[in-house]
Amino acid sequence: MSEADDRTREMSRETARPRPRSGVNPGRLWAGGVATAVIAALIALVGLLILQVLLQIPYLAPAVSEPLDGWAAAQSLAIWAAVAGLAATGLAHLLLVAVPSPMSYFGWIAGLLTALAAVSPLILTEQPWTVRIATAVIHLVIGMSIISLVTTTVTSATDRA
């Protein structure tokens, strides 16, 4: 056998081995995004239960100037939290395929949006401070959980983070 035959055999072994894929595993990323949306919605529901049942504080829903009680508040907040979880996953996916250091950009964008969601009830309404602060705290906890879960999902769904 010649040296050329040895190289040919070696090359065929190299091509037979699966190469590690770089980039994003979209199925894994979006499965984590859906799980994030469900968890964010559940955090919203638990937060509302704590506020309204234990602390007797109403919730100030997004884009509503009056506090909401009961099922309307729960629906509104759970839906918005789930949408935010899916939107954060979409943002992460876009950044992963489009920019260098995607998680740095994700952290800044998601962190600033979370800050906006937490601060807005404090300044955009004339409701009692207990209602405003309670609403801000729920928004902050939901935003922080979404950032944490999406970051973990991205780490799991990519070769780079």
Coordinates of N, CA and C in Angstrom, one line a residue:
M1 N 0.8 -1.2 0.0 CA 0.0 0.0 0.0 C 0.9 1.2 0.0
S2 N 0.4 2.2 -0.7 CA 1.2 3.5 -0.8 C 0.8 4.5 0.3
E3 N 1.6 5.5 0.3 CA 1.3 6.6 1.3 C 0.0 7.3 0.9
A4 N -0.3 7.4 -0.4 CA -1.5 8.0 -0.9 C -2.8 7.3 -0.4
D5 N -2.7 5.9 -0.4 CA -3.8 5.1 0.2 C -4.0 5.4 1.6
D6 N -2.9 5.5 2.4 CA -3.1 5.8 3.8 C -3.7 7.2 4.0
R7 N -3.4 8.2 3.3 CA -4.0 9.5 3.4 C -5.5 9.4 3.0
T8 N -5.8 8.7 2.0 CA -7.2 8.6 1.5 C -8.0 7.9 2.6
R9 N -7.5 6.9 3.3 CA -8.2 6.2 4.4 C -8.4 7.2 5.5
E10 N -7.4 7.9 5.8 CA -7.4 8.9 6.9 C -8.5 10.0 6.7
M11 N -8.5 10.5 5.4 CA -9.5 11.5 5.0 C -10.9 11.0 5.1
S12 N -11.1 9.7 4.7 CA -12.5 9.1 4.8 C -12.9 9.0 6.2
R13 N -12.0 8.7 7.2 CA -12.3 8.6 8.6 C -12.7 10.0 9.1
E14 N -12.0 11.0 8.7 CA -12.3 12.4 9.2 C -13.6 12.8 8.7
T15 N -14.0 12.5 7.5 CA -15.3 12.9 7.0 C -16.4 12.1 7.6
A16 N -16.2 10.9 8.0 CA -17.2 10.1 8.6 C -17.6 10.5 10.0
R17 N -16.6 11.2 10.7 CA -16.9 11.7 12.1 C -17.8 12.9 12.0
P18 N -18.8 12.9 12.8 CA -19.6 14.2 12.8 C -18.9 15.3 13.3
R19 N -18.9 16.4 12.6 CA -18.3 17.6 13.1 C -19.2 18.4 14.0
P20 N -18.6 19.0 15.1 CA -19.5 19.8 15.9 C -20.1 21.0 15.2
R21 N -21.4 21.2 15.3 CA -22.0 22.3 14.7 C -21.9 23.5 15.5
S22 N -21.5 24.6 14.8 CA -21.5 25.9 15.5 C -22.8 26.6 15.2
G23 N -23.2 27.4 16.1 CA -24.4 28.2 15.9 C -25.5 27.8 16.9
V24 N -26.7 28.0 16.4 CA -27.9 27.9 17.2 C -28.7 26.6 16.9
N25 N -29.1 25.9 17.9 CA -30.1 24.8 17.8 C -31.4 25.4 18.0
P26 N -32.1 25.8 16.9 CA -33.4 26.5 17.0 C -34.5 25.7 17.8
G27 N -34.5 24.5 17.6 CA -35.6 23.7 18.3 C -35.4 23.7 19.8
R28 N -34.1 23.6 20.2 CA -33.8 23.7 21.7 C -34.1 25.1 22.2
L29 N -33.7 26.1 21.4 CA -33.8 27.5 21.8 C -35.3 27.8 22.0
W30 N -36.1 27.4 21.1 CA -37.6 27.8 21.1 C -38.3 26.9 22.1
A31 N -37.9 25.7 22.4 CA -38.5 24.9 23.4 C -38.2 25.6 24.8
G32 N -37.0 26.0 24.9 CA -36.7 26.8 26.2 C -37.5 28.1 26.2
G33 N -37.7 28.7 25.1 CA -38.5 30.0 25.1 C -40.0 29.7 25.5
V34 N -40.5 28.6 25.0 CA -41.9 28.3 25.4 C -42.0 28.0 26.9
A35 N -41.0 27.3 27.4 CA -40.9 27.0 28.8 C -40.8 28.3 29.6
T36 N -40.0 29.2 29.1 CA -39.8 30.5 29.7 C -41.1 31.2 29.8
A37 N -41.9 31.2 28.7 CA -43.2 31.9 28.7 C -44.1 31.3 29.7
V38 N -44.1 30.0 29.8 CA -45.0 29.3 30.8 C -44.6 29.7 32.2
I39 N -43.3 29.7 32.5 CA -42.8 30.0 33.8 C -43.1 31.5 34.1
A40 N -42.9 32.4 33.2 CA -43.2 33.8 33.4 C -44.7 34.0 33.7
A41 N -45.5 33.3 33.0 CA -47.0 33.4 33.3 C -47.3 32.9 34.7
L42 N -46.7 31.8 35.0 CA -46.9 31.3 36.4 C -46.4 32.2 37.5
I43 N -45.3 32.8 37.2 CA -44.7 33.8 38.2 C -45.7 34.9 38.4
A44 N -46.3 35.4 37.2 CA -47.3 36.4 37.3 C -48.5 36.0 38.1
L45 N -49.0 34.8 37.9 CA -50.1 34.4 38.7 C -49.8 34.2 40.2
V46 N -48.7 33.7 40.5 CA -48.3 33.5 41.9 C -48.1 34.9 42.5
G47 N -47.4 35.8 41.8 CA -47.2 37.2 42.3 C -48.5 37.9 42.6
L48 N -49.5 37.7 41.7 CA -50.8 38.3 41.9 C -51.5 37.7 43.1
L49 N -51.4 36.4 43.3 CA -52.0 35.7 44.4 C -51.4 36.3 45.7
I50 N -50.1 36.4 45.8 CA -49.5 37.0 46.9 C -50.0 38.4 47.2
L51 N -50.0 39.2 46.2 CA -50.4 40.6 46.3 C -51.9 40.7 46.8
Q52 N -52.8 40.1 46.0 CA -54.2 40.3 46.2 C -54.8 39.5 47.4
V53 N -54.3 38.3 47.6 CA -54.8 37.5 48.7 C -54.1 37.7 50.0
L54 N -52.8 37.7 50.0 CA -52.1 37.8 51.3 C -51.9 39.3 51.7
L55 N -51.6 40.1 50.8 CA -51.3 41.5 51.1 C -52.5 42.5 50.9
Q56 N -53.5 42.0 50.2 CA -54.7 42.8 49.9 C -54.4 44.1 49.1
I57 N -53.4 44.0 48.1 CA -53.0 45.1 47.3 C -53.5 44.8 45.9
P58 N -54.2 45.7 45.2 CA -54.6 45.5 43.8 C -53.4 45.6 42.9
Y59 N -53.6 45.1 41.7 CA -52.5 45.2 40.7 C -52.9 46.2 39.6
L60 N -51.9 47.0 39.2 CA -52.1 48.1 38.2 C -51.7 47.5 36.9
A61 N -52.6 47.1 36.0 CA -52.3 46.4 34.8 C -51.7 47.3 33.8
P62 N -50.9 46.7 32.8 CA -50.3 47.6 31.8 C -51.4 48.3 31.0
A63 N -51.1 49.6 30.7 CA -52.0 50.4 29.9 C -53.4 50.6 30.5
V64 N -53.5 50.4 31.8 CA -54.8 50.7 32.5 C -54.5 51.6 33.6
S65 N -55.2 52.7 33.7 CA -54.9 53.6 34.8 C -55.6 53.3 36.1
E66 N -56.4 52.3 36.1 CA -57.1 51.9 37.4 C -56.6 50.5 37.8
P67 N -56.5 50.2 39.0 CA -56.1 48.9 39.5 C -57.2 47.8 39.1
L68 N -56.7 46.6 38.8 CA -57.6 45.5 38.4 C -57.5 44.5 39.6
D69 N -58.6 43.9 39.8 CA -58.7 42.8 40.8 C -59.1 41.5 40.1
G70 N -58.8 40.4 40.8 CA -59.2 39.1 40.4 C -58.7 38.6 39.0
W71 N -59.7 38.0 38.3 CA -59.3 37.2 37.1 C -58.8 38.1 36.0
A72 N -59.4 39.3 35.8 CA -58.9 40.2 34.8 C -57.5 40.6 34.9
A73 N -57.0 40.9 36.2 CA -55.6 41.2 36.4 C -54.7 39.9 36.1
A74 N -55.2 38.8 36.6 CA -54.4 37.6 36.4 C -54.3 37.3 34.9
Q75 N -55.3 37.4 34.1 CA -55.2 37.1 32.7 C -54.3 38.1 32.0
S76 N -54.5 39.4 32.3 CA -53.7 40.4 31.7 C -52.2 40.2 32.0
L77 N -51.8 40.0 33.2 CA -50.4 39.9 33.6 C -49.8 38.6 33.0
A78 N -50.6 37.5 33.1 CA -50.0 36.2 32.6 C -49.8 36.3 31.1
I79 N -50.7 36.8 30.4 CA -50.6 36.9 28.9 C -49.4 37.8 28.6
W80 N -49.3 39.0 29.2 CA -48.1 39.9 29.0 C -46.8 39.2 29.3
A81 N -46.8 38.5 30.4 CA -45.5 37.8 30.9 C -45.1 36.8 29.8
A82 N -46.1 36.0 29.4 CA -45.8 34.9 28.4 C -45.3 35.6 27.1
V83 N -46.0 36.6 26.6 CA -45.5 37.3 25.4 C -44.1 37.9 25.6
A84 N -43.8 38.4 26.7 CA -42.5 38.9 27.0 C -41.4 37.8 27.0
G85 N -41.8 36.6 27.5 CA -40.9 35.5 27.4 C -40.6 35.1 26.0
L86 N -41.6 35.0 25.2 CA -41.4 34.6 23.8 C -40.7 35.7 23.0
A87 N -41.0 37.0 23.3 CA -40.3 38.1 22.6 C -38.8 38.1 23.0
A88 N -38.5 37.8 24.2 CA -37.1 37.8 24.7 C -36.4 36.6 24.0
T89 N -37.0 35.5 23.8 CA -36.4 34.4 23.0 C -36.2 34.8 21.6
G90 N -37.2 35.4 21.0 CA -37.0 35.9 19.6 C -35.8 36.9 19.5
L91 N -35.8 37.8 20.4 CA -34.6 38.8 20.4 C -33.3 38.1 20.6
A92 N -33.2 37.1 21.5 CA -32.0 36.3 21.7 C -31.6 35.6 20.4
H93 N -32.6 35.0 19.7 CA -32.3 34.3 18.5 C -31.8 35.2 17.4
L94 N -32.5 36.4 17.3 CA -32.0 37.4 16.3 C -30.6 37.8 16.6
L95 N -30.3 38.1 17.8 CA -29.0 38.6 18.2 C -27.9 37.5 18.0
L96 N -28.3 36.2 18.2 CA -27.3 35.1 18.1 C -26.9 35.0 16.6
V97 N -27.8 35.2 15.7 CA -27.4 35.1 14.3 C -26.9 36.4 13.6
A98 N -27.0 37.5 14.3 CA -26.7 38.8 13.7 C -25.6 39.6 14.2
V99 N -25.3 39.4 15.5 CA -24.3 40.4 16.1 C -23.2 39.6 16.8
P100 N -22.0 40.2 17.0 CA -21.0 39.7 17.8 C -21.4 39.9 19.3
S101 N -20.9 39.0 20.1 CA -21.2 39.1 21.6 C -22.7 39.2 21.8
P102 N -23.5 38.3 21.3 CA -25.0 38.5 21.3 C -25.6 38.6 22.7
M103 N -25.0 37.9 23.7 CA -25.6 37.9 25.0 C -25.3 39.2 25.8
S104 N -24.3 39.9 25.4 CA -24.0 41.3 26.0 C -25.1 42.2 25.5
Y105 N -25.4 42.2 24.3 CA -26.5 43.0 23.7 C -27.9 42.6 24.3
F106 N -28.1 41.3 24.4 CA -29.3 40.8 25.0 C -29.5 41.3 26.5
G107 N -28.4 41.2 27.2 CA -28.5 41.6 28.6 C -28.8 43.1 28.8
W108 N -28.2 43.9 27.9 CA -28.5 45.4 28.0 C -30.0 45.6 27.5
I109 N -30.4 45.1 26.4 CA -31.7 45.3 25.9 C -32.8 44.8 26.9
A110 N -32.7 43.6 27.3 CA -33.7 43.0 28.2 C -33.6 43.7 29.6
G111 N -32.5 44.0 30.1 CA -32.4 44.7 31.3 C -33.0 46.1 31.3
L112 N -32.8 46.8 30.2 CA -33.4 48.2 30.1 C -34.9 48.1 29.9
L113 N -35.4 47.1 29.2 CA -36.8 46.9 29.1 C -37.5 46.5 30.4
T114 N -36.8 45.7 31.2 CA -37.3 45.3 32.5 C -37.3 46.5 33.4
A115 N -36.3 47.3 33.3 CA -36.3 48.6 34.2 C -37.4 49.5 33.7
L116 N -37.7 49.6 32.5 CA -38.8 50.4 32.0 C -40.1 49.9 32.5
A117 N -40.3 48.5 32.4 CA -41.5 47.9 32.9 C -41.7 48.1 34.4
A118 N -40.6 48.1 35.2 CA -40.7 48.3 36.6 C -40.9 49.7 37.0
V119 N -40.3 50.7 36.3 CA -40.4 52.1 36.7 C -41.7 52.7 36.2
S120 N -42.2 52.3 35.1 CA -43.4 52.9 34.5 C -44.6 53.0 35.5
P121 N -44.9 52.0 36.2 CA -46.1 52.1 37.1 C -45.8 53.2 38.2
L122 N -44.6 53.4 38.5 CA -44.2 54.4 39.6 C -44.5 55.8 39.1
I123 N -44.3 56.1 37.8 CA -44.4 57.5 37.3 C -45.6 57.8 36.5
L124 N -46.3 56.8 35.9 CA -47.3 57.0 35.0 C -48.7 57.0 35.5
T125 N -48.9 57.0 36.8 CA -50.2 56.9 37.4 C -50.2 57.7 38.7
E126 N -51.4 57.9 39.2 CA -51.6 58.6 40.5 C -52.2 57.7 41.5
Q127 N -52.1 56.4 41.3 CA -52.6 55.4 42.3 C -51.8 55.5 43.6
P128 N -52.3 54.9 44.7 CA -51.5 54.9 45.9 C -50.2 54.2 45.7
W129 N -49.2 54.6 46.5 CA -47.8 54.1 46.4 C -47.8 52.6 46.6
T130 N -48.6 52.0 47.4 CA -48.6 50.6 47.6 C -48.9 49.8 46.3
V131 N -49.9 50.3 45.6 CA -50.3 49.7 44.3 C -49.2 49.9 43.3
R132 N -48.6 51.0 43.2 CA -47.5 51.3 42.3 C -46.3 50.4 42.5
I133 N -45.9 50.4 43.8 CA -44.7 49.6 44.2 C -44.9 48.1 44.0
A134 N -46.1 47.7 44.4 CA -46.4 46.2 44.2 C -46.3 45.8 42.7
T135 N -46.9 46.7 41.9 CA -46.9 46.4 40.4 C -45.5 46.5 39.9
A136 N -44.7 47.4 40.3 CA -43.3 47.5 39.9 C -42.5 46.3 40.3
V137 N -42.7 45.8 41.5 CA -42.0 44.6 42.0 C -42.3 43.4 41.2
I138 N -43.6 43.2 40.9 CA -44.0 42.0 40.1 C -43.4 42.1 38.7
H139 N -43.4 43.3 38.1 CA -42.8 43.5 36.7 C -41.3 43.2 36.8
L140 N -40.6 43.6 37.9 CA -39.2 43.4 38.0 C -38.9 41.9 38.2
V141 N -39.6 41.2 39.0 CA -39.4 39.8 39.2 C -39.6 39.0 37.9
I142 N -40.7 39.3 37.2 CA -40.9 38.7 35.9 C -39.8 38.9 34.9
G143 N -39.4 40.2 34.8 CA -38.3 40.5 33.9 C -37.0 39.8 34.2
M144 N -36.7 39.8 35.5 CA -35.4 39.1 35.9 C -35.5 37.6 35.6
S145 N -36.6 37.0 35.9 CA -36.7 35.6 35.6 C -36.6 35.3 34.1
I146 N -37.2 36.1 33.3 CA -37.1 35.9 31.8 C -35.7 36.1 31.4
I147 N -35.0 37.1 31.8 CA -33.6 37.3 31.5 C -32.7 36.1 31.9
S148 N -32.9 35.6 33.1 CA -32.2 34.4 33.6 C -32.5 33.2 32.8
L149 N -33.8 32.9 32.5 CA -34.1 31.7 31.8 C -33.7 31.7 30.4
V150 N -33.9 32.8 29.7 CA -33.4 32.9 28.3 C -31.9 32.8 28.2
T151 N -31.2 33.4 29.1 CA -29.7 33.3 29.1 C -29.3 31.9 29.3
T152 N -29.9 31.2 30.2 CA -29.6 29.7 30.4 C -30.0 28.9 29.2
T153 N -31.1 29.2 28.6 CA -31.5 28.5 27.4 C -30.6 28.7 26.2
V154 N -30.1 29.9 26.0 CA -29.2 30.2 25.0 C -27.9 29.5 25.2
T155 N -27.4 29.4 26.4 CA -26.2 28.7 26.8 C -26.3 27.2 26.4
S156 N -27.5 26.7 26.6 CA -27.7 25.3 26.3 C -27.9 25.0 24.8
A157 N -28.5 26.0 24.1 CA -28.8 25.8 22.7 C -27.8 26.3 21.7
T158 N -26.6 26.7 22.2 CA -25.6 27.2 21.3 C -24.2 26.6 21.7
D159 N -23.3 26.7 20.8 CA -21.9 26.4 21.1 C -21.2 27.6 21.7
R160 N -21.8 28.8 21.5 CA -21.1 30.0 22.1 C -22.2 30.8 22.8
A161 N -21.8 31.6 23.7 CA -22.8 32.4 24.4 C -22.4 33.8 24.6

